[in-house]
mmCIF file of N, CA, C and O in Angstrom:
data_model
loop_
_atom_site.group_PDB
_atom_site.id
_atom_site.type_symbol
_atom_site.label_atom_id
_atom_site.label_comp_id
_atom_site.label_asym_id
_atom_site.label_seq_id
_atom_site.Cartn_x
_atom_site.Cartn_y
_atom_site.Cartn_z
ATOM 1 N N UNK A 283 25.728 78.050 132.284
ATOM 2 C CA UNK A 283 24.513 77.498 131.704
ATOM 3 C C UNK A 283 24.691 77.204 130.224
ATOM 4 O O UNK A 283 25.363 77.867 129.433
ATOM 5 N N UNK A 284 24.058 76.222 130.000
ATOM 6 C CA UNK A 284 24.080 75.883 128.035
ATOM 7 C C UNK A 284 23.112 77.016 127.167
ATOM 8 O O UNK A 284 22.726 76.831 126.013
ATOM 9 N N UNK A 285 22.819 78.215 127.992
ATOM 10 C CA UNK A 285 22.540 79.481 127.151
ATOM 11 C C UNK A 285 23.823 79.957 126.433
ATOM 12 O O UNK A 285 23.960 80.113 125.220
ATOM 13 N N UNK A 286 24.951 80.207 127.631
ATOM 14 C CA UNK A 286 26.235 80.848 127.003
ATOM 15 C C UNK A 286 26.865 80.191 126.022
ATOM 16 O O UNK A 286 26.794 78.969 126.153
ATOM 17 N N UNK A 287 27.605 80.662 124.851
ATOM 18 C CA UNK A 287 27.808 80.607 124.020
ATOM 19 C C UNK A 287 29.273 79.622 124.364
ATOM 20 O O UNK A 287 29.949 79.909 125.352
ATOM 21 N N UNK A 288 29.596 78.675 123.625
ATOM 22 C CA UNK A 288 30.502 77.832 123.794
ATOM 23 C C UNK A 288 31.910 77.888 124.149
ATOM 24 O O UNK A 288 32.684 77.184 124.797
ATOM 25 N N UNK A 289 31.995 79.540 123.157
ATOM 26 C CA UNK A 289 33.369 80.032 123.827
ATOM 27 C C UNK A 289 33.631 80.396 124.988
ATOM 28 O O UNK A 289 34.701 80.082 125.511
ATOM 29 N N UNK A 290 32.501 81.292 125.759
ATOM 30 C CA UNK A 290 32.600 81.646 126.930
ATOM 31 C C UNK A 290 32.268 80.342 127.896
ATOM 32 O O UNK A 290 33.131 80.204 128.763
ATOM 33 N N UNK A 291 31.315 79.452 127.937
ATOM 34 C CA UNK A 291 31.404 78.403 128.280
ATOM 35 C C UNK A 291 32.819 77.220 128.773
ATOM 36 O O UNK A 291 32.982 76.642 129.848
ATOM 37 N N UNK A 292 33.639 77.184 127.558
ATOM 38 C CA UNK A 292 34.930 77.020 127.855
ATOM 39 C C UNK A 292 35.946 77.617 128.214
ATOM 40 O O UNK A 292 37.042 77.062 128.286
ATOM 41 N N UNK A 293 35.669 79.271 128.592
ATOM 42 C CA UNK A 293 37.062 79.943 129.335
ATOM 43 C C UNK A 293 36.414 80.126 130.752
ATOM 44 O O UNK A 293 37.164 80.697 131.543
ATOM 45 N N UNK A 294 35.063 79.730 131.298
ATOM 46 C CA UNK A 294 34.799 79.637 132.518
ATOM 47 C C UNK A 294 35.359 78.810 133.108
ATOM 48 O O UNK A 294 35.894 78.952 134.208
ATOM 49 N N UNK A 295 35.290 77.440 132.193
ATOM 50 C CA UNK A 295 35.610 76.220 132.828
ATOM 51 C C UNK A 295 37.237 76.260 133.230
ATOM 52 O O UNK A 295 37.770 75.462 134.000
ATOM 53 N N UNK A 296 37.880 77.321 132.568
ATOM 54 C CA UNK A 296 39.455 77.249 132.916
ATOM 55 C C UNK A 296 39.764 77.863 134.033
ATOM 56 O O UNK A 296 40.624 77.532 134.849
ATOM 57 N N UNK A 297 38.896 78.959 134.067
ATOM 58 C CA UNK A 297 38.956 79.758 135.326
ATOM 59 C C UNK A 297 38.905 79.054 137.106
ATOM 60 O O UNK A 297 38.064 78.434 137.757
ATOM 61 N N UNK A 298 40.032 79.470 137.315
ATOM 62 C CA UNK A 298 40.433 78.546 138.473
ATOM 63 C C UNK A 298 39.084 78.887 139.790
ATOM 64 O O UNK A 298 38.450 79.912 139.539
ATOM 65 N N UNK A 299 38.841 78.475 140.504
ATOM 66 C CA UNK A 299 37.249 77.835 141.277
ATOM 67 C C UNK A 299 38.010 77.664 142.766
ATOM 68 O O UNK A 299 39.238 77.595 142.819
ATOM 69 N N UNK A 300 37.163 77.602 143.986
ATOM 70 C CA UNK A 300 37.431 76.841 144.878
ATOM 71 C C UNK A 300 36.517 76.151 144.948
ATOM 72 O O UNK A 300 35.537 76.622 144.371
ATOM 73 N N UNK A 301 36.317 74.910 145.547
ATOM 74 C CA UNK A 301 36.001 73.856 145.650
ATOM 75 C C UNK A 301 35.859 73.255 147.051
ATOM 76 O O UNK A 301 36.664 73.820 147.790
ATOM 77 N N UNK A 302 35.079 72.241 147.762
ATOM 78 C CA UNK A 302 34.644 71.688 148.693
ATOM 79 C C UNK A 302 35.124 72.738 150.435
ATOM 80 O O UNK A 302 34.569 73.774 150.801
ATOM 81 N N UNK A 303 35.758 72.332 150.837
ATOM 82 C CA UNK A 303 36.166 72.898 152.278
ATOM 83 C C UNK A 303 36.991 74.396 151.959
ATOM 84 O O UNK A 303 36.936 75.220 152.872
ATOM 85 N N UNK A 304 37.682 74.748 150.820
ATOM 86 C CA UNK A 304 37.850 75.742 150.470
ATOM 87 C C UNK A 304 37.164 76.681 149.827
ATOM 88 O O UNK A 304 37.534 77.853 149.883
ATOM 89 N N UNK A 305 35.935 76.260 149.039
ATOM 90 C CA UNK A 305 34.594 77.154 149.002
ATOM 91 C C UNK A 305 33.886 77.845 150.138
ATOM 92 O O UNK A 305 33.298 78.926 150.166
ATOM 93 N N UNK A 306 34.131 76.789 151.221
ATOM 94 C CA UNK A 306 32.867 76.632 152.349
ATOM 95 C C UNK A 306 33.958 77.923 153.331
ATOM 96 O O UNK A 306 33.314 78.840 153.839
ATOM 97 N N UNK A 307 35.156 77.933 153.497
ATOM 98 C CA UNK A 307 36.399 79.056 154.233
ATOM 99 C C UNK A 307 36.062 80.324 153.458
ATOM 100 O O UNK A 307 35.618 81.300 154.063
ATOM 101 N N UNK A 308 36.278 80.350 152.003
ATOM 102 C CA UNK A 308 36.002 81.457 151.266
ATOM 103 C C UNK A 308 34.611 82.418 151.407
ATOM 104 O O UNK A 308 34.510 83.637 151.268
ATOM 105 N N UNK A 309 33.610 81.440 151.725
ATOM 106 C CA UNK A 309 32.353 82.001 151.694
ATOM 107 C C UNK A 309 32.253 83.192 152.938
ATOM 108 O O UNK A 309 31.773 84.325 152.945
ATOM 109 N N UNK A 310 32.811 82.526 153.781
ATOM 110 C CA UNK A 310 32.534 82.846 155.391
ATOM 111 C C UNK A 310 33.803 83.528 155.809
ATOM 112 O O UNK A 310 33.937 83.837 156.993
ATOM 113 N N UNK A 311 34.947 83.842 154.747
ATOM 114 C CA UNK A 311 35.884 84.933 155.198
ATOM 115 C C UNK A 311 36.267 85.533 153.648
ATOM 116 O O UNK A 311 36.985 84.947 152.838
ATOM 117 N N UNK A 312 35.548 86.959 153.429
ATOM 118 C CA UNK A 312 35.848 87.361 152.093
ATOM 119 C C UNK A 312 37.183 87.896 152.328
ATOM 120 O O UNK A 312 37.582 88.017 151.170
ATOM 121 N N UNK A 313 38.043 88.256 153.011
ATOM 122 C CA UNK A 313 39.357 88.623 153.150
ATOM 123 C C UNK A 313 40.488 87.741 152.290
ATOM 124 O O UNK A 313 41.630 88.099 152.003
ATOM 125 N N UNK A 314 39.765 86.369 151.937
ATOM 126 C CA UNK A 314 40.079 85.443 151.272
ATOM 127 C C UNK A 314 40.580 85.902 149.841
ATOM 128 O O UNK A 314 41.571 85.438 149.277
ATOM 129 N N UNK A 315 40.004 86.578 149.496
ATOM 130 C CA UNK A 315 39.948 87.260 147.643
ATOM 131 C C UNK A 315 39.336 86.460 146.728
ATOM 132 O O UNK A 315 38.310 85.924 147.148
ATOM 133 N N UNK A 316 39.580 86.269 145.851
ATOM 134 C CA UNK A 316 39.484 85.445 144.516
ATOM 135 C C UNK A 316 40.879 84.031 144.345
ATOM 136 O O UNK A 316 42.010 84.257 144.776
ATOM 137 N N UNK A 317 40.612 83.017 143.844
ATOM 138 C CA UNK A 317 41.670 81.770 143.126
ATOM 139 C C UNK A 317 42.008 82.485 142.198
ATOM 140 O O UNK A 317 41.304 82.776 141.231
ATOM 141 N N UNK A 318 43.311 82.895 142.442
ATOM 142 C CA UNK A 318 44.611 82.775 141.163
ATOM 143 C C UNK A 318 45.005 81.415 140.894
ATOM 144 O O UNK A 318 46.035 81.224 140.246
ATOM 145 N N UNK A 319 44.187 80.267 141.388
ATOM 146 C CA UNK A 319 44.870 78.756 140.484
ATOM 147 C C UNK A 319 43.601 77.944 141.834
ATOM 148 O O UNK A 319 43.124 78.080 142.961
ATOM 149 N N UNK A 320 43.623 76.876 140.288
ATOM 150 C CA UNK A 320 42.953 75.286 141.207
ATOM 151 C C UNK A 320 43.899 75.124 142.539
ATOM 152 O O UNK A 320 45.106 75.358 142.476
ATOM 153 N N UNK A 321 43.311 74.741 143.644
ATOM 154 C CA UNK A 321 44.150 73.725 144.546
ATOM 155 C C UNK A 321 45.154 73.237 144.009
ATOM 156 O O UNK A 321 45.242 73.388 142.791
ATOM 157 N N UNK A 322 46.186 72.531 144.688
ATOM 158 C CA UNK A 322 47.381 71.764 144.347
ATOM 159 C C UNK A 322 48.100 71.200 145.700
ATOM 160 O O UNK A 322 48.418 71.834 146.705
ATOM 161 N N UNK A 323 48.251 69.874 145.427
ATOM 162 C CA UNK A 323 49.007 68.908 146.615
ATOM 163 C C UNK A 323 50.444 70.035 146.867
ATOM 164 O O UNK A 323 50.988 70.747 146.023
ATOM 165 N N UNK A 324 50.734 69.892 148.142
ATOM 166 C CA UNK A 324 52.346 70.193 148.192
ATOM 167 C C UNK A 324 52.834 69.164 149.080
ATOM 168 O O UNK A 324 52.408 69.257 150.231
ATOM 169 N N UNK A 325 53.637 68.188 148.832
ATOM 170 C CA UNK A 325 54.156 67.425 148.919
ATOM 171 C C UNK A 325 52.943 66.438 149.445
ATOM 172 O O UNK A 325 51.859 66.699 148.922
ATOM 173 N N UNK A 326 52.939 65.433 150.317
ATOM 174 C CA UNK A 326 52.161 64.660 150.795
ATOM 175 C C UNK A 326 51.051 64.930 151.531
ATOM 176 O O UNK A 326 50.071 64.195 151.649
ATOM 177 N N UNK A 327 51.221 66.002 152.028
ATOM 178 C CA UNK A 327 50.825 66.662 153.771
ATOM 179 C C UNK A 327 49.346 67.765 153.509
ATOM 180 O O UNK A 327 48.435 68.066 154.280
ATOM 181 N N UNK A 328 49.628 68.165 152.053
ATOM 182 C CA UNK A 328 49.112 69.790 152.613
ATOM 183 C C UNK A 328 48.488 69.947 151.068
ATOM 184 O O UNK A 328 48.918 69.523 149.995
ATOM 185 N N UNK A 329 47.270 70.746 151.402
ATOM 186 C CA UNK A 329 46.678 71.074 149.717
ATOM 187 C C UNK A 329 46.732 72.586 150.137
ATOM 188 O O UNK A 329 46.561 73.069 151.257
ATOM 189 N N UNK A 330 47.045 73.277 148.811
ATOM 190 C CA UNK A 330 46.963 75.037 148.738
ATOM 191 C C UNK A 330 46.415 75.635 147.907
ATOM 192 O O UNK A 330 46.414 75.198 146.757
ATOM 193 N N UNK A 331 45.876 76.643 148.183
ATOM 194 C CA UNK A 331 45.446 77.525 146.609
ATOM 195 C C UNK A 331 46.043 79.008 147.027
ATOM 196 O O UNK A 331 46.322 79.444 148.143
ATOM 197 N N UNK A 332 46.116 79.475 146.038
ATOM 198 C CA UNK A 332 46.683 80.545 145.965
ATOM 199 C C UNK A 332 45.400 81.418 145.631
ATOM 200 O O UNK A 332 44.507 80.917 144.948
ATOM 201 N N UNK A 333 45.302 82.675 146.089
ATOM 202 C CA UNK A 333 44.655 83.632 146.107
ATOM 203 C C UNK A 333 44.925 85.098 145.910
ATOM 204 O O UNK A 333 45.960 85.608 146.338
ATOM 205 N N UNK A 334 43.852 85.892 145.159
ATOM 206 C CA UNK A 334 44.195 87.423 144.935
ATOM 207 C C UNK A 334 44.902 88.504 146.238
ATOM 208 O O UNK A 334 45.272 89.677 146.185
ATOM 209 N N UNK A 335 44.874 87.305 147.590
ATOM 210 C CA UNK A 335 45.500 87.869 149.043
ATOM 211 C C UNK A 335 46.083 87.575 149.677
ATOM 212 O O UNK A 335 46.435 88.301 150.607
ATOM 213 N N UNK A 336 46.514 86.311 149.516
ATOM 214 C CA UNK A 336 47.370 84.973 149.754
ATOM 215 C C UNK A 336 46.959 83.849 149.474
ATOM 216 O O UNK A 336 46.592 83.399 148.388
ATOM 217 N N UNK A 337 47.059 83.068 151.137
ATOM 218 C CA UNK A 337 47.810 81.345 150.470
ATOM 219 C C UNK A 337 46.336 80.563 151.781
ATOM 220 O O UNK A 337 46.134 80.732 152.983
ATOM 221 N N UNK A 338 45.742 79.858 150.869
ATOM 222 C CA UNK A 338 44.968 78.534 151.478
ATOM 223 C C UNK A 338 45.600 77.581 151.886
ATOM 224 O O UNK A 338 46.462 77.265 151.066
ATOM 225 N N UNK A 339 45.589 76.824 152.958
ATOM 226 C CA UNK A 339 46.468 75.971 153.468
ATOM 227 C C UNK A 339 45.807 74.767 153.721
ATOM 228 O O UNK A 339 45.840 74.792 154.951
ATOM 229 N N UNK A 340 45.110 73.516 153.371
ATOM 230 C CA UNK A 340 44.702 72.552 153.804
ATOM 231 C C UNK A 340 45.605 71.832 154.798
ATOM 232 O O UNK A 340 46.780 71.691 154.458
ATOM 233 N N UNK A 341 45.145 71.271 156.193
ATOM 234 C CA UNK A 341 46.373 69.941 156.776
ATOM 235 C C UNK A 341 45.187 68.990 157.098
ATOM 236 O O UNK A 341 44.380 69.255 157.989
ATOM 237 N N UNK A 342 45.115 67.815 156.296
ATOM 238 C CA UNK A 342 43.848 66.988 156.443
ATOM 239 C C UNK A 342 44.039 66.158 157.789
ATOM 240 O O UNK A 342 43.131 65.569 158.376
ATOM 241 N N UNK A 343 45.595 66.221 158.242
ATOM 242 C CA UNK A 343 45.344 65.243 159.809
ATOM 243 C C UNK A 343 45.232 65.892 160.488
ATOM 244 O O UNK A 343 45.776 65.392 161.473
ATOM 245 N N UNK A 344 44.701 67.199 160.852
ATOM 246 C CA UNK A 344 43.963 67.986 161.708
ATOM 247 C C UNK A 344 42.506 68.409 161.298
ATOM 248 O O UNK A 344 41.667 68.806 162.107
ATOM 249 N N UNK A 345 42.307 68.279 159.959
ATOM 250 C CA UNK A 345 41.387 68.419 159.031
ATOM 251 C C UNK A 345 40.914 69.884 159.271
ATOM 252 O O UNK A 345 39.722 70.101 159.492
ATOM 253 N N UNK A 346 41.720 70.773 159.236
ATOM 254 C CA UNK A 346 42.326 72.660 159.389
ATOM 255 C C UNK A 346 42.267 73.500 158.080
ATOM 256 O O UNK A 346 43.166 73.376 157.249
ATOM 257 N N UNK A 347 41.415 74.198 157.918
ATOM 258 C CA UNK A 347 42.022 75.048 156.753
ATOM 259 C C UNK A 347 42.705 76.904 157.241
ATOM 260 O O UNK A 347 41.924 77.787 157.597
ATOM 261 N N UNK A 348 43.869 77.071 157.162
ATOM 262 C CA UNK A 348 44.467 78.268 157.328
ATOM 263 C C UNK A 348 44.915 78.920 156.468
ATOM 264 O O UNK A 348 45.547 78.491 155.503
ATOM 265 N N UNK A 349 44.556 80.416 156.785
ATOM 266 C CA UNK A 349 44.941 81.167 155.554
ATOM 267 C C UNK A 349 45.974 82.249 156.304
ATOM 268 O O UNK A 349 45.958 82.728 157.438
ATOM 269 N N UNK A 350 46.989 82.443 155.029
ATOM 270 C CA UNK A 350 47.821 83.033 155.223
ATOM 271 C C UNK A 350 48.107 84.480 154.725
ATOM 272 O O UNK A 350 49.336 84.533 154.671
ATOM 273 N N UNK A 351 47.682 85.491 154.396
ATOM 274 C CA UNK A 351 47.682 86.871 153.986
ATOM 275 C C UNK A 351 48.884 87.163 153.009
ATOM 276 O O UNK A 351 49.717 86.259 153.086
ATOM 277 N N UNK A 352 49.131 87.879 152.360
ATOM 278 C CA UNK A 352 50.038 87.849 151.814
ATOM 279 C C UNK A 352 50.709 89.200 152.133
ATOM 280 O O UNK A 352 49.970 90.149 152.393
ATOM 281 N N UNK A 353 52.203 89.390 152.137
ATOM 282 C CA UNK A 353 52.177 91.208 152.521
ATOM 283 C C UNK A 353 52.264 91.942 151.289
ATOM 284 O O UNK A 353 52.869 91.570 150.284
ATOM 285 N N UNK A 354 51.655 92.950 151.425
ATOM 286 C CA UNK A 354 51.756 94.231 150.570
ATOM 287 C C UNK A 354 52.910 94.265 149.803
ATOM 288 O O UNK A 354 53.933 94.153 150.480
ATOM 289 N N UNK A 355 53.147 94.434 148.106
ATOM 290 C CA UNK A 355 54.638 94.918 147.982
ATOM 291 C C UNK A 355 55.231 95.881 148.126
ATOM 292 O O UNK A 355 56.446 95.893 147.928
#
């Protein structure tokens, strides 16, 4: 909101988000965690985000989102 103060205002905006069909997966499976990063293309095929638990997987010619867990270290 334009209450918060400008600085905090601009380190929200950096803070990585999910967004459209990966908001809507996140909402409805908290096992998901938190975005450690924006989305990102991987190669032609596939959009991903990375997460505090693993890996988001977009495949838009099935129009699929799968998530992948990450293992324990």
């Amino acid at each position: 909101p334009e209450s918060l103060p400008k600085v905090v205002r601009e380190e929200r905006e950096k803070m990585p988000s999910f967004v459209l069909g990966f908001a809507a997966y996140a909402a409805a499976h908290p096992e998901v965690g938190e975005p450690l990063e924006d989305e990102r293309l991987l190669g032609r095929r596939y959009i991903t985000q990375l997460t505090t638990t693993g890996l988001l997987l977009y495949h838009p010619k099935s129009n699929t989102i799968h998530f992948f867990r990450a293992r324990p270290a």
